Amino acid sequence: MTSLELDRLSSALAGRYAIERELGRGGMATVYLADDLKHRRKVAIKVLRPELTAVLGPERFDREIQIVAGLNHPHILPLYDSGAAPLLWFSMPYVRGESLRQKLSRERQLPIDQAIAIVRQVASALDHAHAHGLIHRDIKPENILLHEGEAMVSDFGIALGQGGGEAGKRGSNEPDRLTGTGIMLGTPAYMSPEQAAGERTLDPRSDVYSLGCVLYELLAGEPPYTGVTAQVMIAKRFTDPIPRVRRLRATVSPAVEQAIMKALATTPADRFPSAAAFIEALTAPTGEQARSPSVAVLPFRNLSADPENEFFADGITEDVIAQLSKIRSLKVISRTSVMQFKNREQSLREIGATLQVATLLEGSVRRAGDRVRIVAQLIDAEVDRHLWAETYDRQLTDIFAIQTDVALQIASALEAELSPDERTRIRRKPTSDVRAYQLYLQGRYCYSRYTEESMRKGIEYFRQAIAVDPDYALAHTGVALAYAELAAGATGGLLKPDLAFQQAMEAVNKALALDGQLGEAHSVLALLKFTHDFEWAGAEAEFKLALQLNPGAADIHDHYGWLCGAQERWDEALALGKRAQELDPLVHRVDVATTLLRAGRYQEALEAALRCVEFEPDFPRGRSTLGWAYLKSGMPDQGLPELEQAVALAPDVTMYRAQLGQAYAMTGKTANAREVLRQLEQLSQERYVSPYHMAYVYTGLGEADQAMDFLERAYEERAGYVHGIKGSFLFTSLHSHPRFQALLRKMNLT
């Protein structure tokens, strides 16, 4: 507005209002703070742009304003007065608070519950207006004011009468004269596709779309569609897929994301019919989320003078996680995911979103001689608010008491239900010898590096811990787990599996003889029972017991899923894999993709594998899984390069090389397949090569008898993943072979 127009407006309002200053301006109006001279109150006066005044006209404006003036709702800013000279204007209460836009500019993202609460109040206001035949047309953060904790919707002064209700009776036969004038009513980042296209008749679903855009921004920190120009933003509504809010904020529940996507449907018929229906879809998952406390224990910082104490800080982190994982009502993120934030640069809110948890525990460890100082603090990741904090300055011999207290304090702060049995198991000391504990921590530190050398070094430390305390059940479990991983080919199959299985079985039996309440040990025993003994029922019983004792362990869920997949119990396998991914979000996603692939759900597998590779481009198993998803979907040109990339990323792992050889054979590249076979045979002269892997290539070449020769050898040696042959998509062509069926009978899989 020019100074001349402002002077004319001030003159027209003289005696009624005294304009003090400008509060803000947008694409359609300028807002001023003014004194209501008659009622002695502050008001906000919104003055429409001259262009709007010219095309709307005073008669049309008066009709719409009369309807707006009749709205009476606690979350609608009431309209006090209006006029048409010299420009169209209306007055509203002056709210001494802030707009939702101002709040967003300061906080960027709002806590999920708070965002939904605000949108619920706005939806209630919209339903009231819709019942009176009014469509707002400009729902956006700027037009939602926050006053004493309540949301107030403003700017109904540019609302458009729809076909029904009182407003519809008075105005629906008139065309929207703004359409085609070059003046855009509404805001491009929030307007519905039909509004952007200039349709003359809008209904409540247009406002539902805008409200969905607002909620998306409150959660994600940006609108669903962005662009350098209004035209770009509008075009994206018609050409781009509906964006998923969880890609920017993973702590949003899938149900809330689905509700937002439905609200943002391009076609009105695909949206919620009302704002109330939108809110109803949002409410149930919010309550469910509130009832499920969750925490991630971030790696404790080592503040000791000796950098060698890094293993000690990591050990404290893992032991607190292990203690918390015993609480069934608490979701606890597993070690492998949290360790990726050891040298973190992200904010706590970003970490919480990535790990899909509401709270984070962070702390530090300072060790000097026989004393240790541990600082721990529990933080609400959404709002960076401290929920609990404590400093422990104790003798090193008190380390287990500290861990127990931290776990119990977190459970209390998060109001997690804790059974007497869980409390007892949390209080149990794993060893009475601190020296044995330190050796065990060093063993676990080495084992977690997952190379053959580091695993062997880890086993050495575990055995030293056992030498100090022969009754240390967790140290025996560490030996068993390391050998079980080596037996399964975790490091590329460098150790003969039968030898590794024997060592693992001896160690786990000793661990359980010392402590039958170790969930970790029961899980290792279950793994050995079905991968070595093909004792499926016994293994399943062990898994169930392990989950009773340690319900929050991601690896137990994951390995149990392997068992179900080997028996082609795909729904159970997927459920267990997805639960493992929830507990370890950055690790187990590839197992879900692989299970989908084995189940023959190729399109879903392709989508899941693409997400894996997008998240971790250099993960060879992710590349391999993506390659097979492409191949099974009939896209060899995309699949082969992914399998080749897996080999390039892990050249020492014969599994990837052998699977590439099979793929070459299946796609007619026989010479390439023969070359892979030659490489594997030459390598077998230097080190152990699993016969299971050799069978891959012969199966691809169509040489069934040779493939069966190697599969039968794999069975005798318990090599590779032979336990999974029944559900493997790589051996489908052998299913009718008599020797294959005989092998399944030997493995108790018929």
XYZ file of C-alpha atoms in Angstrom:
750
model
C 0.000 0.000 0.000
C 1.330 3.421 -0.933
C 1.584 6.236 1.572
C -1.198 8.019 -0.313
C -3.525 5.044 -0.001
C -2.652 4.732 3.692
C -3.459 8.407 4.211
C -6.818 7.935 2.477
C -7.552 4.882 4.620
C -6.624 6.715 7.812
C -8.923 9.552 6.845
C -11.781 7.153 6.113
C -11.328 5.462 9.505
C -10.875 8.693 11.447
C -13.070 8.825 14.502
C -13.375 5.032 14.612
C -9.813 3.710 14.455
C -6.372 5.232 14.884
C -3.768 3.295 12.920
C -0.508 2.934 14.872
C 1.825 0.862 12.740
C 2.115 -1.905 10.183
C 2.204 -5.441 11.595
C 2.935 -7.308 8.381
C 2.008 -7.817 4.772
C 1.430 -10.699 2.399
C 0.355 -11.381 -1.164
C -3.239 -10.279 -0.611
C -3.309 -7.797 2.249
C -1.477 -5.570 4.708
C -2.194 -5.750 8.439
C -2.070 -2.755 10.772
C -2.238 -2.367 14.521
C -4.896 0.168 15.441
C -6.795 1.572 18.421
C -10.546 0.974 18.449
C -11.472 4.413 19.727
C -15.057 3.574 20.665
C -14.356 0.361 22.573
C -10.883 1.323 23.758
C -9.166 -1.846 22.595
C -6.364 -2.837 20.296
C -7.414 -4.350 16.957
C -5.755 -5.676 13.840
C -7.034 -4.176 10.606
C -6.447 -6.140 7.440
C -6.584 -4.102 4.237
C -6.871 -5.969 0.936
C -4.651 -5.051 -1.942
C -6.081 -2.482 -4.374
C -6.189 -5.125 -7.139
C -8.458 -7.291 -5.008
C -10.628 -4.368 -4.139
C -11.083 -3.618 -7.842
C -12.135 -7.127 -8.868
C -14.096 -8.196 -5.782
C -16.207 -5.074 -5.424
C -17.954 -3.902 -2.268
C -21.189 -5.871 -2.811
C -19.495 -9.268 -3.130
C -17.196 -8.419 -0.217
C -20.097 -7.392 2.012
C -21.952 -10.650 1.351
C -18.935 -12.778 2.257
C -18.104 -10.689 5.317
C -21.648 -11.090 6.650
C -21.207 -14.852 6.658
C -17.771 -14.638 8.276
C -19.170 -12.353 10.967
C -21.646 -15.087 11.854
C -18.938 -17.625 12.702
C -18.736 -18.265 16.418
C -16.025 -20.741 17.378
C -13.290 -20.730 20.065
C -10.544 -21.347 17.480
C -11.697 -18.762 14.925
C -10.527 -15.198 15.341
C -13.802 -13.230 15.307
C -14.499 -10.437 12.860
C -15.329 -7.099 14.493
C -16.019 -4.713 11.664
C -15.545 -4.101 7.933
C -15.699 -1.434 5.306
C -15.225 -0.776 1.603
C -13.799 2.739 1.357
C -11.325 3.527 0.041
C -10.158 -0.110 0.102
C -11.772 -3.301 1.361
C -10.857 -3.877 5.023
C -11.970 -5.764 8.087
C -10.928 -5.653 11.725
C -10.193 -8.468 14.168
C -8.945 -8.746 17.749
C -5.259 -8.007 18.168
C -3.768 -11.233 19.520
C -0.791 -10.693 21.813
C 0.995 -13.867 20.896
C 2.719 -15.071 17.786
C 1.797 -16.688 14.537
C 2.594 -20.310 13.829
C 5.035 -19.010 11.208
C 6.964 -17.093 13.873
C 7.119 -20.189 16.045
C 8.360 -22.286 13.103
C 11.036 -19.752 12.207
C 12.383 -20.190 15.719
C 11.953 -23.958 16.206
C 11.749 -25.293 12.605
C 10.044 -28.534 13.700
C 7.491 -28.933 16.477
C 7.116 -31.913 18.818
C 4.801 -34.420 17.156
C 2.094 -34.296 19.820
C 2.125 -30.493 19.854
C 1.897 -30.283 16.060
C -1.097 -32.612 15.956
C -2.767 -30.750 18.838
C -2.501 -27.457 16.917
C -3.815 -29.043 13.722
C -6.693 -30.598 15.678
C -7.796 -27.134 16.848
C -7.509 -25.704 13.343
C -9.509 -28.626 11.963
C -12.249 -27.963 14.492
C -12.413 -24.348 13.304
C -12.539 -25.407 9.657
C -15.339 -27.890 10.266
C -17.369 -25.100 11.844
C -16.763 -22.806 8.877
C -17.506 -25.568 6.368
C -20.805 -26.257 8.091
C -21.679 -22.607 7.390
C -20.707 -22.941 3.745
C -17.316 -21.216 3.891
C -14.013 -22.412 2.483
C -11.019 -20.596 3.950
C -8.739 -20.878 0.880
C -5.606 -19.687 2.644
C -4.761 -22.013 5.535
C -1.053 -21.525 6.254
C 1.175 -20.931 9.313
C 0.881 -17.144 8.931
C -2.900 -17.351 9.377
C -2.792 -19.519 12.487
C -2.189 -17.457 15.613
C -1.106 -18.870 18.973
C -2.632 -17.230 22.012
C -2.243 -18.621 25.536
C -1.554 -22.097 24.157
C -4.539 -22.110 21.798
C -4.581 -21.938 18.005
C -6.757 -19.270 16.412
C -7.545 -19.260 12.683
C -7.559 -15.813 11.125
C -8.246 -14.379 7.669
C -11.676 -15.793 6.975
C -12.222 -12.434 5.316
C -11.114 -13.847 1.951
C -13.151 -17.026 2.367
C -15.189 -18.249 -0.557
C -18.782 -19.422 -0.292
C -19.199 -23.003 -1.426
C -22.241 -24.556 -3.022
C -24.106 -25.297 0.189
C -25.014 -23.548 3.410
C -25.968 -19.931 3.836
C -22.938 -18.644 1.989
C -23.683 -20.893 -0.922
C -27.231 -19.579 -1.174
C -25.979 -16.039 -1.364
C -22.975 -16.379 -3.609
C -22.563 -19.692 -5.352
C -24.091 -18.568 -8.634
C -21.455 -15.896 -9.137
C -18.232 -16.890 -10.853
C -14.989 -16.383 -8.965
C -14.067 -13.133 -10.673
C -10.470 -13.365 -9.441
C -9.813 -16.338 -11.664
C -8.105 -15.243 -14.837
C -7.260 -11.756 -13.537
C -3.655 -12.615 -12.751
C -4.290 -12.314 -9.008
C -3.740 -15.545 -7.115
C -5.904 -16.031 -4.059
C -4.134 -18.288 -1.628
C -0.495 -19.222 -1.087
C 1.231 -21.543 -3.582
C 3.019 -23.654 -0.960
C -0.303 -24.619 0.664
C -3.063 -24.346 -1.923
C -4.816 -27.435 -3.237
C -4.298 -28.542 -6.847
C -7.848 -27.582 -7.786
C -7.424 -24.125 -6.268
C -4.100 -23.708 -8.064
C -5.797 -24.720 -11.323
C -8.325 -21.912 -10.856
C -11.423 -24.065 -10.408
C -14.416 -21.958 -9.480
C -16.070 -24.430 -7.128
C -14.115 -25.514 -4.089
C -15.289 -27.708 -1.228
C -13.938 -28.602 2.262
C -11.411 -31.013 0.782
C -9.458 -28.025 -0.544
C -8.903 -26.777 3.010
C -8.064 -30.349 4.109
C -5.250 -30.329 1.564
C -3.897 -27.027 2.921
C -4.133 -28.332 6.477
C -2.173 -31.421 5.417
C 0.542 -29.112 4.031
C 0.671 -27.249 7.348
C 1.012 -30.441 9.407
C 3.698 -31.713 7.037
C 5.694 -28.522 7.606
C 5.225 -28.605 11.382
C 6.722 -32.111 11.432
C 9.303 -31.911 8.635
C 10.449 -28.313 8.899
C 9.496 -27.476 5.319
C 6.343 -27.594 3.146
C 5.744 -30.763 1.106
C 6.394 -28.976 -2.193
C 9.011 -26.282 -2.568
C 10.391 -24.374 -5.541
C 11.971 -21.137 -6.671
C 8.724 -19.881 -8.184
C 5.013 -20.318 -7.569
C 4.703 -22.064 -10.918
C 7.312 -24.662 -9.935
C 5.594 -25.378 -6.621
C 2.210 -25.756 -8.267
C 3.539 -27.954 -11.074
C 5.025 -30.384 -8.550
C 1.543 -31.072 -7.141
C 0.527 -32.536 -10.462
C 3.757 -34.282 -11.494
C 5.690 -35.373 -8.385
C 4.758 -38.249 -6.064
C 3.244 -37.281 -2.736
C 6.250 -36.749 -0.449
C 6.704 -38.875 2.665
C 7.287 -36.953 5.870
C 9.250 -39.832 7.443
C 12.118 -39.291 5.003
C 12.781 -36.037 6.887
C 11.581 -37.101 10.324
C 11.640 -40.812 10.973
C 10.003 -40.567 14.429
C 6.670 -39.767 12.790
C 4.597 -42.938 12.939
C 3.658 -44.692 9.686
C -0.026 -44.126 10.494
C 0.444 -40.353 10.771
C 2.439 -40.348 7.540
C -0.332 -42.246 5.751
C -2.932 -39.774 7.022
C -0.888 -36.836 5.717
C -0.434 -38.521 2.336
C -4.182 -39.083 2.065
C -4.813 -35.415 2.918
C -2.363 -34.430 0.148
C -3.928 -36.581 -2.551
C -4.002 -34.757 -5.883
C -7.610 -35.718 -6.585
C -10.141 -34.407 -4.021
C -12.069 -37.688 -4.089
C -8.993 -39.463 -2.700
C -8.722 -37.144 0.321
C -10.532 -37.141 3.634
C -14.060 -35.767 3.169
C -13.683 -33.429 6.144
C -11.121 -31.972 8.492
C -12.665 -34.038 11.294
C -11.993 -37.260 9.380
C -8.368 -36.173 8.930
C -7.984 -35.608 12.671
C -9.616 -38.929 13.485
C -6.965 -40.685 11.381
C -4.219 -38.825 13.260
C -5.486 -39.333 16.803
C -5.240 -43.116 17.285
C -1.564 -43.503 16.346
C -0.639 -40.522 18.502
C -2.059 -42.224 21.569
C -0.290 -45.455 20.675
C 2.997 -43.642 20.303
C 2.589 -41.986 23.701
C 2.122 -45.376 25.357
C 5.389 -46.774 23.951
C 8.440 -45.193 25.624
C 11.620 -45.432 23.578
C 15.278 -44.618 24.151
C 18.624 -44.742 22.395
C 21.801 -44.894 24.479
C 24.354 -42.808 22.615
C 28.027 -43.858 22.876
C 29.450 -42.603 26.162
C 32.358 -40.225 25.612
C 35.747 -41.332 26.897
C 37.179 -38.484 28.989
C 39.997 -40.585 30.443
C 43.561 -39.444 29.930
C 44.422 -42.795 28.375
C 42.814 -43.204 24.917
C 43.096 -46.968 25.409
C 40.102 -46.661 27.724
C 37.887 -46.172 24.665
C 36.863 -49.811 24.957
C 35.734 -49.129 28.538
C 33.430 -46.268 27.508
C 31.992 -48.384 24.697
C 31.486 -51.222 27.126
C 29.506 -49.025 29.513
C 27.297 -48.006 26.575
C 26.639 -51.606 25.575
C 25.955 -52.781 29.108
C 23.406 -50.045 29.745
C 21.716 -51.014 26.464
C 21.742 -54.666 27.529
C 20.172 -53.796 30.879
C 17.435 -51.694 29.288
C 16.722 -54.359 26.662
C 15.472 -56.619 29.437
C 12.461 -54.312 29.939
C 9.620 -55.501 27.718
C 7.652 -52.225 27.792
C 10.613 -50.156 26.604
C 11.864 -49.814 23.024
C 15.675 -49.690 23.157
C 17.834 -49.149 20.081
C 20.544 -51.762 19.693
C 24.266 -51.178 19.807
C 25.089 -51.301 16.104
C 22.804 -48.381 15.262
C 23.834 -46.091 18.119
C 27.559 -46.678 17.582
C 27.266 -44.894 14.238
C 26.796 -41.669 16.219
C 30.008 -42.036 18.204
C 31.576 -38.972 16.575
C 28.283 -37.263 16.105
C 27.793 -33.950 14.388
C 24.000 -34.108 14.178
C 21.693 -32.408 16.636
C 19.916 -34.521 19.240
C 16.633 -33.959 17.412
C 18.133 -35.260 14.164
C 19.573 -38.306 15.916
C 16.235 -39.038 17.574
C 14.502 -38.780 14.208
C 17.019 -41.072 12.516
C 16.789 -43.700 15.251
C 13.016 -43.256 15.620
C 13.048 -42.669 19.368
C 11.625 -39.988 21.646
C 14.445 -39.898 24.211
C 18.233 -40.137 24.202
C 20.687 -41.045 26.954
C 24.091 -39.463 26.601
C 26.999 -39.425 28.975
C 30.712 -39.553 29.609
C 33.168 -41.839 31.390
C 36.369 -40.730 33.150
C 38.513 -43.488 34.595
C 41.584 -42.918 36.752
C 43.184 -45.794 38.598
C 40.572 -47.630 40.608
C 37.999 -44.845 40.403
C 35.446 -44.041 37.713
C 33.290 -40.983 37.141
C 30.195 -41.423 34.995
C 27.856 -38.597 34.004
C 24.521 -39.595 32.435
C 21.586 -37.490 31.276
C 18.270 -38.447 29.713
C 16.996 -35.968 27.141
C 13.702 -35.507 25.318
C 14.956 -35.540 21.716
C 11.999 -33.556 20.387
C 12.482 -30.447 22.515
C 16.043 -30.954 23.854
C 14.759 -31.006 27.437
C 16.507 -32.851 30.271
C 14.334 -35.471 31.938
C 16.913 -36.870 34.353
C 20.614 -36.453 35.081
C 23.065 -37.967 37.546
C 26.798 -37.999 38.270
C 28.433 -41.091 39.762
C 31.880 -40.799 41.331
C 32.643 -44.263 42.650
C 35.168 -47.040 43.006
C 35.585 -49.124 39.860
C 34.140 -52.061 41.760
C 30.798 -50.193 41.855
C 30.468 -50.187 38.059
C 27.638 -52.737 37.983
C 25.669 -50.863 40.643
C 25.989 -47.701 38.531
C 24.708 -49.461 35.406
C 21.778 -50.916 37.342
C 20.864 -47.531 38.795
C 21.021 -45.823 35.379
C 18.710 -48.459 33.854
C 16.193 -48.239 36.694
C 16.238 -44.419 36.683
C 15.552 -44.333 32.941
C 12.694 -46.800 33.306
C 11.240 -44.613 36.057
C 11.667 -41.358 34.110
C 9.952 -42.844 31.055
C 7.242 -44.515 33.163
C 8.111 -47.872 31.619
C 6.348 -50.776 33.298
C 8.915 -52.992 35.034
C 8.072 -56.483 36.307
C 9.665 -57.864 39.503
C 11.485 -60.483 37.421
C 12.910 -57.829 35.092
C 14.029 -55.766 38.066
C 15.781 -58.813 39.558
C 17.610 -59.612 36.327
C 18.727 -55.994 35.936
C 20.214 -56.049 39.443
C 22.187 -59.275 38.861
C 25.988 -58.790 38.682
C 27.619 -60.608 35.722
C 30.938 -61.108 37.579
C 32.517 -60.152 40.861
C 35.931 -59.581 39.308
C 36.518 -56.158 37.731
C 39.654 -57.403 35.920
C 37.593 -60.101 34.190
C 35.007 -57.474 33.261
C 37.656 -55.248 31.647
C 39.007 -58.156 29.604
C 35.469 -59.012 28.527
C 34.909 -55.412 27.397
C 38.115 -55.540 25.350
C 36.944 -58.787 23.761
C 33.602 -57.327 22.826
C 35.288 -54.206 21.464
C 37.397 -56.368 19.117
C 34.583 -58.756 18.180
C 32.343 -55.897 17.053
C 34.786 -54.998 14.266
C 33.581 -58.122 12.340
C 36.828 -59.053 10.624
C 38.441 -62.453 10.990
C 41.449 -60.981 12.786
C 39.340 -58.867 15.152
C 37.033 -61.785 15.944
C 39.975 -64.037 16.759
C 41.423 -61.302 18.966
C 38.032 -60.907 20.630
C 37.916 -64.643 21.375
C 41.397 -64.355 22.911
C 40.231 -61.606 25.288
C 37.072 -63.557 26.172
C 39.217 -66.569 27.077
C 41.483 -64.372 29.221
C 38.391 -63.128 31.064
C 37.343 -66.741 31.638
C 40.812 -67.537 32.967
C 40.379 -64.789 35.580
C 36.766 -65.769 36.406
C 35.834 -69.263 35.116
C 32.214 -68.673 36.170
C 31.804 -65.578 33.968
C 28.842 -66.743 31.845
C 28.806 -63.684 29.572
C 32.439 -64.289 28.591
C 31.593 -67.868 27.599
C 28.657 -66.455 25.603
C 31.051 -64.070 23.839
C 33.203 -67.011 22.731
C 30.107 -68.870 21.516
C 28.732 -65.912 19.561
C 32.057 -65.180 17.858
C 32.460 -68.795 16.735
C 28.810 -68.979 15.630
C 29.379 -65.924 13.426
C 32.552 -67.454 12.006
C 30.708 -70.723 11.341
C 28.022 -68.852 9.394
C 30.664 -67.202 7.216
C 30.420 -63.738 8.769
C 33.977 -62.900 7.675
C 33.811 -64.426 4.234
C 34.069 -68.107 5.114
C 37.735 -68.199 6.115
C 37.198 -70.782 8.879
C 35.834 -74.284 8.356
C 32.314 -74.214 9.793
C 32.386 -77.625 11.490
C 35.323 -76.565 13.677
C 33.701 -73.240 14.500
C 30.371 -74.930 15.344
C 32.099 -77.318 17.751
C 33.798 -74.464 19.624
C 30.577 -72.451 19.713
C 28.520 -75.328 21.090
C 30.980 -76.065 23.879
C 31.061 -72.405 24.923
C 27.301 -71.831 24.900
C 26.592 -74.994 26.874
C 29.070 -73.817 29.504
C 27.450 -70.357 29.608
C 23.964 -71.785 30.164
C 25.230 -74.204 32.816
C 26.515 -71.167 34.715
C 23.483 -68.910 34.106
C 20.293 -70.233 32.561
C 18.776 -66.735 32.541
C 21.051 -65.304 29.850
C 18.894 -64.383 26.872
C 21.994 -63.865 24.727
C 23.141 -67.448 25.381
C 19.747 -68.968 24.603
C 19.734 -67.034 21.320
C 23.160 -68.410 20.333
C 22.016 -71.933 21.225
C 18.913 -71.456 19.056
C 21.093 -70.314 16.151
C 23.296 -73.378 16.479
C 20.349 -75.751 16.802
C 18.823 -74.845 13.463
C 21.954 -74.003 11.442
C 23.968 -77.036 12.599
C 21.527 -79.638 13.945
C 18.444 -78.673 11.864
C 16.498 -79.044 15.088
C 13.791 -76.549 14.219
C 11.359 -77.035 17.112
C 14.130 -76.949 19.709
C 15.613 -73.834 18.159
C 12.255 -72.072 18.158
C 11.735 -72.879 21.840
C 15.147 -71.356 22.602
C 14.322 -68.219 20.624
C 11.051 -67.770 22.494
C 12.842 -68.140 25.824
C 15.545 -65.723 24.704
C 12.914 -63.102 23.859
C 11.237 -63.563 27.232
C 14.553 -62.862 28.920
C 15.687 -60.110 26.538
C 12.650 -58.751 24.663
C 14.451 -55.705 23.289
C 17.293 -57.510 21.504
C 17.293 -56.819 17.763
C 19.602 -59.717 16.884
C 17.330 -62.263 18.577
C 14.371 -61.088 16.515
C 16.506 -61.102 13.375
C 17.865 -64.628 13.865
C 14.411 -65.927 14.771
C 13.289 -64.457 11.452
C 15.985 -66.522 9.710
C 14.452 -69.672 11.168
C 10.951 -68.735 9.992
C 12.252 -67.849 6.540
C 14.058 -71.176 6.243
C 10.684 -72.857 6.823
C 8.939 -70.487 4.360
C 6.873 -68.900 7.126
C 7.143 -65.568 5.372
C 4.651 -63.457 7.335
C 6.312 -64.379 10.615
C 9.773 -63.862 9.150
C 8.828 -60.386 7.920
C 7.247 -59.406 11.232
C 10.371 -60.454 13.121
C 12.653 -58.714 10.614
C 10.663 -55.491 10.845
C 10.789 -55.621 14.640
C 14.557 -56.097 14.451
C 14.745 -53.059 12.185
C 12.689 -50.996 14.653
C 15.148 -51.908 17.405
C 18.201 -51.413 15.191
C 17.013 -49.012 12.449
C 20.361 -48.544 10.724
C 21.274 -52.227 10.458
C 18.562 -54.801 9.851
C 16.716 -53.157 6.952
C 18.519 -55.356 4.405
C 17.169 -58.515 6.086
C 13.641 -57.249 5.471
C 14.457 -56.688 1.783
C 16.015 -60.164 1.509
C 12.996 -61.807 3.131
C 10.667 -60.059 0.686
C 12.868 -61.333 -2.141
C 12.793 -64.913 -0.828
C 9.021 -64.651 -0.413
C 8.617 -63.778 -4.110
C 7.364 -60.248 -3.391
C 9.742 -58.754 -5.913
C 8.320 -55.235 -6.251
C 8.307 -54.717 -2.491
C 11.793 -56.212 -2.299
C 13.010 -53.801 -4.975
C 11.605 -50.799 -3.115
C 13.117 -51.986 0.184
C 16.502 -52.696 -1.404
C 16.575 -49.289 -3.063
C 16.035 -47.702 0.349
C 18.903 -49.790 1.745
C 21.308 -48.642 -0.955
C 20.133 -45.050 -0.724
C 20.854 -45.127 3.005
C 24.206 -46.969 2.774
C 25.629 -46.961 -0.782
C 28.794 -48.897 0.134
C 27.112 -51.814 1.901
C 27.854 -54.876 -0.298
C 24.916 -56.951 0.945
C 22.550 -54.109 0.131
C 23.971 -53.911 -3.408
C 23.694 -57.675 -3.815
C 20.080 -57.717 -2.628
C 19.212 -54.849 -4.960
C 20.857 -56.678 -7.855
C 18.734 -59.784 -7.310
C 15.593 -57.696 -6.859
C 16.246 -56.174 -10.292
C 16.978 -59.584 -11.833
C 13.846 -61.158 -10.394
C 11.850 -58.179 -11.653
C 13.089 -58.823 -15.192
C 15.691 -56.036 -15.296
C 19.081 -57.709 -15.812
C 20.721 -54.573 -17.191
C 20.169 -52.902 -13.824
C 20.775 -56.034 -11.749
C 24.184 -57.192 -12.972
C 25.996 -53.894 -12.233
C 24.696 -54.012 -8.653
C 26.053 -57.543 -8.159
C 29.367 -56.478 -9.680
C 29.462 -53.541 -7.280
C 28.927 -55.915 -4.330
C 31.981 -57.904 -5.413
C 34.017 -54.721 -5.809
C 33.070 -53.614 -2.295
C 33.870 -57.000 -0.688
C 36.330 -58.851 -2.965
C 37.280 -61.396 -0.268
C 33.714 -62.568 0.355
C 33.156 -65.522 -1.946
C 29.374 -65.407 -1.536
C 29.056 -62.229 -3.619
C 31.453 -63.491 -6.278
C 29.588 -66.809 -6.558
C 26.186 -65.127 -6.790
C 27.529 -62.888 -9.553
C 28.669 -66.037 -11.371
C 25.164 -67.469 -11.112
C 23.661 -64.242 -12.435
C 26.087 -64.206 -15.359
C 25.002 -67.739 -16.281
C 21.297 -66.940 -15.951
C 21.632 -63.944 -18.296
C 23.549 -65.799 -20.996
C 27.037 -64.605 -20.047
C 28.338 -68.170 -19.794
C 31.990 -67.276 -20.331
C 31.867 -64.812 -17.449
C 30.242 -67.461 -15.242
C 32.965 -69.988 -16.122
C 35.621 -67.417 -15.251
C 34.055 -66.895 -11.815
C 34.008 -70.661 -11.328
C 37.706 -70.839 -12.238
C 38.503 -68.061 -9.734
C 36.653 -69.855 -6.928
C 38.353 -73.182 -7.684
C 41.778 -71.520 -7.677
C 40.967 -69.738 -4.414
C 39.927 -73.029 -2.817
C 43.556 -74.187 -3.168
C 44.617 -71.345 -0.884
C 41.820 -71.144 1.683
C 38.418 -72.517 2.573
C 35.712 -71.809 -0.015
C 32.206 -72.833 0.938
C 30.740 -75.581 -1.285
C 27.433 -73.760 -0.844
C 28.872 -70.904 -2.863
C 30.162 -73.208 -5.566
C 26.625 -74.574 -5.890
C 25.366 -71.095 -6.818
C 27.391 -71.003 -10.035
C 26.619 -74.574 -11.121
C 22.905 -73.935 -10.547
C 23.060 -70.882 -12.790
C 24.840 -72.905 -15.469
C 22.074 -75.498 -15.361
C 24.447 -78.249 -14.242
C 22.111 -79.687 -11.619
C 24.096 -82.774 -10.632
C 27.262 -80.783 -10.010
C 25.228 -78.247 -8.035
C 23.766 -81.056 -5.916
C 27.235 -82.484 -5.325
C 28.263 -79.219 -3.720
C 24.981 -78.760 -1.832
C 25.359 -82.213 -0.299
C 28.920 -81.307 0.699
C 27.602 -78.071 2.194
C 25.112 -80.105 4.217
C 27.837 -82.408 5.531
C 30.053 -79.439 6.449
C 27.145 -77.219 7.603
C 28.618 -74.620 5.281
C 27.339 -71.170 4.465
C 23.604 -70.720 4.788
C 22.689 -74.263 3.812
C 19.885 -74.196 6.373
C 18.041 -71.761 4.082
C 17.992 -73.768 0.848
C 14.255 -74.523 0.958
C 13.265 -70.879 0.764
C 16.183 -69.706 -1.363
C 15.263 -68.124 -4.702
C 18.745 -69.082 -5.945
C 17.965 -72.803 -5.991
C 14.419 -72.718 -7.367
C 15.441 -74.670 -10.478
C 16.590 -77.570 -8.291
C 13.374 -77.978 -6.305
C 12.086 -80.901 -8.379
C 15.420 -82.728 -8.380
C 15.160 -86.012 -6.391
C 18.467 -85.361 -4.626
C 17.260 -81.914 -3.568
C 14.093 -83.395 -2.066
C 16.162 -86.053 -0.306
C 18.390 -83.331 1.124
C 15.367 -81.446 2.487
C 14.266 -84.627 4.262
C 17.695 -84.983 5.872
C 17.383 -81.406 7.096
C 13.871 -81.958 8.527
C 12.463 -79.424 6.060
C 9.766 -81.518 4.385
